[in-house]
Coordinates of C-alpha atoms in Angstrom, one line a residue:
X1 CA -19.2 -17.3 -12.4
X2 CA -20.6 -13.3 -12.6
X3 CA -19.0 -13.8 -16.4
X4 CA -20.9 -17.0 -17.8
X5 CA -24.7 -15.0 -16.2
X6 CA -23.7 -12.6 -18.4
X7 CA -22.6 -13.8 -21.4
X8 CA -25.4 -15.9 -21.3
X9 CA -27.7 -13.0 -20.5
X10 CA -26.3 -11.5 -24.3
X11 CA -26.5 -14.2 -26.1
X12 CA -23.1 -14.8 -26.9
X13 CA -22.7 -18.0 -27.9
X14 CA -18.6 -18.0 -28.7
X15 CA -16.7 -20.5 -26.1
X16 CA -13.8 -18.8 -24.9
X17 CA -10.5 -20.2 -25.1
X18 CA -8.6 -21.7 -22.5
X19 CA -5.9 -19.9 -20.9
X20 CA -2.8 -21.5 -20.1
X21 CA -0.3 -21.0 -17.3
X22 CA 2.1 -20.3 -20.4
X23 CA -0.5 -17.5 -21.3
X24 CA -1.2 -15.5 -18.0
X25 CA 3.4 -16.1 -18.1
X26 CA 3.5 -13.4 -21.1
X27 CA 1.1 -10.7 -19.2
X28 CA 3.9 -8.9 -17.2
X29 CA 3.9 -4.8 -19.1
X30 CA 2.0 -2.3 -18.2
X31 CA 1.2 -1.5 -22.3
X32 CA -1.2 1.4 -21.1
X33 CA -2.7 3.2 -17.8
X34 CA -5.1 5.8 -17.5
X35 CA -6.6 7.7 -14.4
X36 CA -9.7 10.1 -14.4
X37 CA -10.9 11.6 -11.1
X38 CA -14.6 11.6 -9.1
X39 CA -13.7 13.7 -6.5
X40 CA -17.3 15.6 -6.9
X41 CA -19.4 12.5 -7.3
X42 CA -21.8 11.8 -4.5
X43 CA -21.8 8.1 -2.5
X44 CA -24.6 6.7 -5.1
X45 CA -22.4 7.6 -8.0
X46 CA -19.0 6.7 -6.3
X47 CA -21.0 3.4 -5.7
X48 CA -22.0 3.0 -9.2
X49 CA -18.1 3.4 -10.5
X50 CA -16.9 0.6 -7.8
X51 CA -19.2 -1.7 -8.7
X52 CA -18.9 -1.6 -12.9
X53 CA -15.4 -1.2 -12.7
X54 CA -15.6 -4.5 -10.7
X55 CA -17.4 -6.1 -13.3
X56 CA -14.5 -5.5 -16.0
X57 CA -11.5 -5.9 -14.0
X58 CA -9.8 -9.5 -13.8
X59 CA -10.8 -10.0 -17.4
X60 CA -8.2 -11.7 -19.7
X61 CA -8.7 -11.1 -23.4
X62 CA -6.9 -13.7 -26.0
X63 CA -5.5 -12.5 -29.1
X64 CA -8.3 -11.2 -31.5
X65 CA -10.7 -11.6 -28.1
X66 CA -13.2 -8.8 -28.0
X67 CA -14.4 -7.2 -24.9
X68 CA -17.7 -5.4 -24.3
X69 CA -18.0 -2.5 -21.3
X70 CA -22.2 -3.1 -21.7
X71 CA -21.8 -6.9 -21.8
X72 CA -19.4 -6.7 -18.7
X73 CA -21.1 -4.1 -16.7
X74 CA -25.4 -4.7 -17.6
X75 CA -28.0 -4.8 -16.3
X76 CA -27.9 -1.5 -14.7
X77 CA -30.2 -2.4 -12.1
X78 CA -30.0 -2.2 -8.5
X79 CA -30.3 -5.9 -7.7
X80 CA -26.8 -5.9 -9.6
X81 CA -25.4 -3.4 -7.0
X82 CA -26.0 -0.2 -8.8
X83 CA -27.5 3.3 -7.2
X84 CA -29.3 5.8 -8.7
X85 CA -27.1 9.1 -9.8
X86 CA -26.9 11.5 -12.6
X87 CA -26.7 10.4 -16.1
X88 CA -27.1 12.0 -19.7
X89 CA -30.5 11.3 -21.5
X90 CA -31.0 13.3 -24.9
X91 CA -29.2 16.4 -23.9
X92 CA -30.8 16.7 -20.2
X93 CA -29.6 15.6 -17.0
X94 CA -31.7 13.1 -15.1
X95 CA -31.6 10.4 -12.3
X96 CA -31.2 6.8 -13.5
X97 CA -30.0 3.5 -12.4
X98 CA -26.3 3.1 -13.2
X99 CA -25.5 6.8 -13.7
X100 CA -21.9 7.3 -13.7
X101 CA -21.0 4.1 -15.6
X102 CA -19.8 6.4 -18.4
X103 CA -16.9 7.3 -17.2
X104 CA -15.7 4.0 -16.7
X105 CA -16.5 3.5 -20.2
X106 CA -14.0 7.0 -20.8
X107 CA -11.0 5.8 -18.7
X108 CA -10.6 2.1 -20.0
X109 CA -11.3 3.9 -23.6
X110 CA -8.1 6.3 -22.9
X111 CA -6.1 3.3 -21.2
X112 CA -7.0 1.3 -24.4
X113 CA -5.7 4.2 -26.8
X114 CA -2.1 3.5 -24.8
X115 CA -1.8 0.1 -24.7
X116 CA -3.1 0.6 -28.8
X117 CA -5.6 -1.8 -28.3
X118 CA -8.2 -1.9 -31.8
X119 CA -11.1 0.3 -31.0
X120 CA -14.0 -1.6 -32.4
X121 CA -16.4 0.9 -31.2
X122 CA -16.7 4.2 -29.3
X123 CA -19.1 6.9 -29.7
X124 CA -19.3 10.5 -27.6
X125 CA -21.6 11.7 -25.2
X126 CA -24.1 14.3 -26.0
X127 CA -23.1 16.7 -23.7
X128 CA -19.5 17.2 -23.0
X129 CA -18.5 15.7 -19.4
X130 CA -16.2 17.3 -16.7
X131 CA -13.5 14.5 -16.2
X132 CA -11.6 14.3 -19.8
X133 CA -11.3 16.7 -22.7
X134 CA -14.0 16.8 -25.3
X135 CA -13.1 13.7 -27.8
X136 CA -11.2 11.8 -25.3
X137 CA -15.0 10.6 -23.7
X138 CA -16.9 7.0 -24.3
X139 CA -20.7 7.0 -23.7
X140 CA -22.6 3.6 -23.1
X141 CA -26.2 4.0 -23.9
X142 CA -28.6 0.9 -24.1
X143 CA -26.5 -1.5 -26.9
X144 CA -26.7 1.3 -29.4
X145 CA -23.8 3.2 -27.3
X146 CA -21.1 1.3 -26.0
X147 CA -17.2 0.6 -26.0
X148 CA -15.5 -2.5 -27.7
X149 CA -12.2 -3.3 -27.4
X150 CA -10.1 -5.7 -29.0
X151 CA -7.0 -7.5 -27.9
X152 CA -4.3 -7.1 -31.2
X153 CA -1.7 -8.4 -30.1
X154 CA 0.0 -12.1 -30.6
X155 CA -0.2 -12.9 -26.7
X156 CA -3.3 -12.6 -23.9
X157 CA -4.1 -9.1 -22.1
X158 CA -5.2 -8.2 -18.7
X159 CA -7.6 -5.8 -17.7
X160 CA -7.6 -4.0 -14.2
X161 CA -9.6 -1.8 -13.2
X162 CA -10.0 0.3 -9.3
X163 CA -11.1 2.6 -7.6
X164 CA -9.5 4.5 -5.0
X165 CA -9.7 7.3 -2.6
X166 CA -11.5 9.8 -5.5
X167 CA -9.9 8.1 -8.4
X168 CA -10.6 5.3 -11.1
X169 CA -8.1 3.9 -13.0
X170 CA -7.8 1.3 -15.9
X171 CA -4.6 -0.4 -16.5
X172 CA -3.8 -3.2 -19.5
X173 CA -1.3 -5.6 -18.8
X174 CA 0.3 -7.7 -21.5
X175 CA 3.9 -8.4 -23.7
X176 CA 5.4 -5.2 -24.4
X177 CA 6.4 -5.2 -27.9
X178 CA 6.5 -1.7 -29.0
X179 CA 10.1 -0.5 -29.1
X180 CA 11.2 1.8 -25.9
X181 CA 12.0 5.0 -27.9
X182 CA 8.4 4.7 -29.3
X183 CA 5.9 7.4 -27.8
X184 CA 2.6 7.4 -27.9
X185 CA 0.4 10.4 -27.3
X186 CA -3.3 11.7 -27.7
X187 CA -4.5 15.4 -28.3
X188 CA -8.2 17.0 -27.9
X189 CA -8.3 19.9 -30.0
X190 CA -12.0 21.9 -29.9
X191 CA -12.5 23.4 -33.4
X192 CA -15.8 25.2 -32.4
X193 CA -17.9 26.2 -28.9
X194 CA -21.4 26.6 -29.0
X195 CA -22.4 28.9 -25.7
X196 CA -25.7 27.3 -24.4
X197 CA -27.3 30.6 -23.2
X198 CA -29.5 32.1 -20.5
X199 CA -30.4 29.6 -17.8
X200 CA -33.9 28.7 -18.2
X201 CA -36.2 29.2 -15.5
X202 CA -38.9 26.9 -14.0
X203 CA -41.3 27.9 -11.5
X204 CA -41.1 25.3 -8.7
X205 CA -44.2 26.1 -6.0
X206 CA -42.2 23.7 -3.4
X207 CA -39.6 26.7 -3.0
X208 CA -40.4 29.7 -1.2
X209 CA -40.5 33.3 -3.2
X210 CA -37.8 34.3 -4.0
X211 CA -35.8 30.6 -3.5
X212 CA -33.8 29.7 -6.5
X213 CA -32.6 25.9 -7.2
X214 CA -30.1 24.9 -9.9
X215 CA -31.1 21.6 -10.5
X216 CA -28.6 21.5 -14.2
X217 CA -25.6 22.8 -15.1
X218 CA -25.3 24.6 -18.4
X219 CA -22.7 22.5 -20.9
X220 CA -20.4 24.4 -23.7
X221 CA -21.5 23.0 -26.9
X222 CA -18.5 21.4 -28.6
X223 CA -16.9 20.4 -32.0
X224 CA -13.7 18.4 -31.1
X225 CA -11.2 15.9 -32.3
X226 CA -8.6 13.8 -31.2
X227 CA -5.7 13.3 -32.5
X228 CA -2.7 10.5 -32.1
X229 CA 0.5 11.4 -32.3
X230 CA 3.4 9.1 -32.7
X231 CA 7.3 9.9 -31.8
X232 CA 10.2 8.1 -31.9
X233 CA 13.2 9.4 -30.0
X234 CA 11.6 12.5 -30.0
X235 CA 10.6 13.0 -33.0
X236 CA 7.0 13.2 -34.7
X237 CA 6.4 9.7 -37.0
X238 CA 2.7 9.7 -37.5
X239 CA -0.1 12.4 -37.0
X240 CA -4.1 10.8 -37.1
X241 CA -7.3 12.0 -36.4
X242 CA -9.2 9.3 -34.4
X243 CA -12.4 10.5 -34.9
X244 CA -14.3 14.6 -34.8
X245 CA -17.2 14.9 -32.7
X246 CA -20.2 17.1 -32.0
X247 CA -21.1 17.7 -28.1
X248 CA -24.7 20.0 -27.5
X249 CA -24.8 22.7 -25.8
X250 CA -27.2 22.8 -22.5
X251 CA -28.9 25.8 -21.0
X252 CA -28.4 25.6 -17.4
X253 CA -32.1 24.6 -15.4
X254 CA -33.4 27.0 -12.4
X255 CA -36.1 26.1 -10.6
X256 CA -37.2 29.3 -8.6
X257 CA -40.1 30.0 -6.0
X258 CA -43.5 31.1 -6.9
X259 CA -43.8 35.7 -7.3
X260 CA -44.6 37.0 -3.6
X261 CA -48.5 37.2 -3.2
X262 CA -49.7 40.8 -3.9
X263 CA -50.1 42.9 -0.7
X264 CA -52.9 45.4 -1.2
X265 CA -52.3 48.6 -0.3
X266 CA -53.5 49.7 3.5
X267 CA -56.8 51.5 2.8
X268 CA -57.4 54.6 5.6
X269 CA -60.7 54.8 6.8

């Protein structure tokens, strides 16, 4: 029902194909799983993970299907259950609607690299972010950001995707057809690190003298890559780069309390 408002809502106009009992039959592998953690994420972020995460799990893709995570998870509003939290906007932290969704975005991007689904598109963030290692991130940013997926495989795929406790995980179901002694496995390796700096300051006259606020964090600038590694009974088959990527560095933000009035001096009379 929540699927046809929004396909509707992005003008896709491409009828999707019927799935058959003989279909959902073939979906019984795990072909990839992937878990990253939100233990420091406040209830209007925490929130904001639940609910998008809801939006894209239950959905069956059919071979040569594409999936969308801003087609299943927009609008970020809160009349479509989202909360206000932190999000990335032009190298600065601020508040908006949604904030969070990214790294829903991150984990179904890394289950997707396991189950070897075709990554139709993917871009970085442009600060590095704390839950995966820099090149192992997905950023959805208006339409020009986003992560599509697509289903390569000869039978239908599952998508699930949870939260629990601190933790949200992604897991693609389908038919297993990659041979058992196959291993698939992804490396970040950072090439250069860009230190962001002194904290700058900003007098704040809500704060008392002398009160100091850190309202962002300062991020490590970045030049990363990821690689894929294939083995085979142990031993190394295939070494790719999936893609090198450049992550900002950030000076850390201080708001700090107005200087002490001036006390003049006592004058003796």
């Amino acid at each position: 029902e929540n699927t046809d408002a929004i396909r509707v809502e992005a003008s896709v106009t491409v009828k999707k194909p019927k799935v058959t009992e003989e279909d959902l039959a073939t979906i019984k592998d795990v072909l990839g799983t992937f878990s990253t953690s939100f233990a420091t994420s406040g209830a209007s972020r925490s929130t904001n993970l639940a609910v998008g995460a809801g939006k894209i799990n239950g959905h069956v893709l059919m071979p040569g299907e594409v999936l969308s995570g801003y087609e299943c998870m927009h609008p970020f509003t809160l009349e479509n259950g989202y909360k206000t939290a932190t999000a990335y906007e032009n190298g600065k932290s601020v508040d908006s609607i949604g904030g969070g969704v990214c790294q829903i975005s991150t984990t179904l991007y890394n289950a997707s690299l396991y189950a070897e689904l075709e990554i139709v598109q993917r871009q970085n963030h442009s600060m590095s972010v704390s839950y995966v290692k820099p090149s192992m991130d997905a950023a959805i940013a208006g339409t020009y950001k986003d992560l599509k997926i697509k289903n390569p495989y000869d039978t239908p795929i599952y998508i699930e995707g949870t939260t629990a406790g601190k933790t949200l995980t992604f897991t693609i179901y389908g038919k297993e057809t990659r041979p058992a002694n196959r291993k698939v496995e992804y490396i970040s390796e950072t090439l250069s690190k860009t230190d962001p700096g002194a904290p700058q300051q900003k007098v704040d006259h809500s704060l008392m003298p002398g009160q100091t606020k850190k309202v962002q964090s300062a991020h490590i600038g970045y030049k990363s890559r990821l690689w894929k590694v294939v083995t085979v009974d142990g031993v190394e088959k295939e070494r790719t780069i999936l893609h090198t990527d450049t992550y900002n560095p950030s000076k850390a933000i201080v708001l700090v309390g107005p200087a002490a009035p001036e006390v003049p001096p006592a004058v003796e009379n």
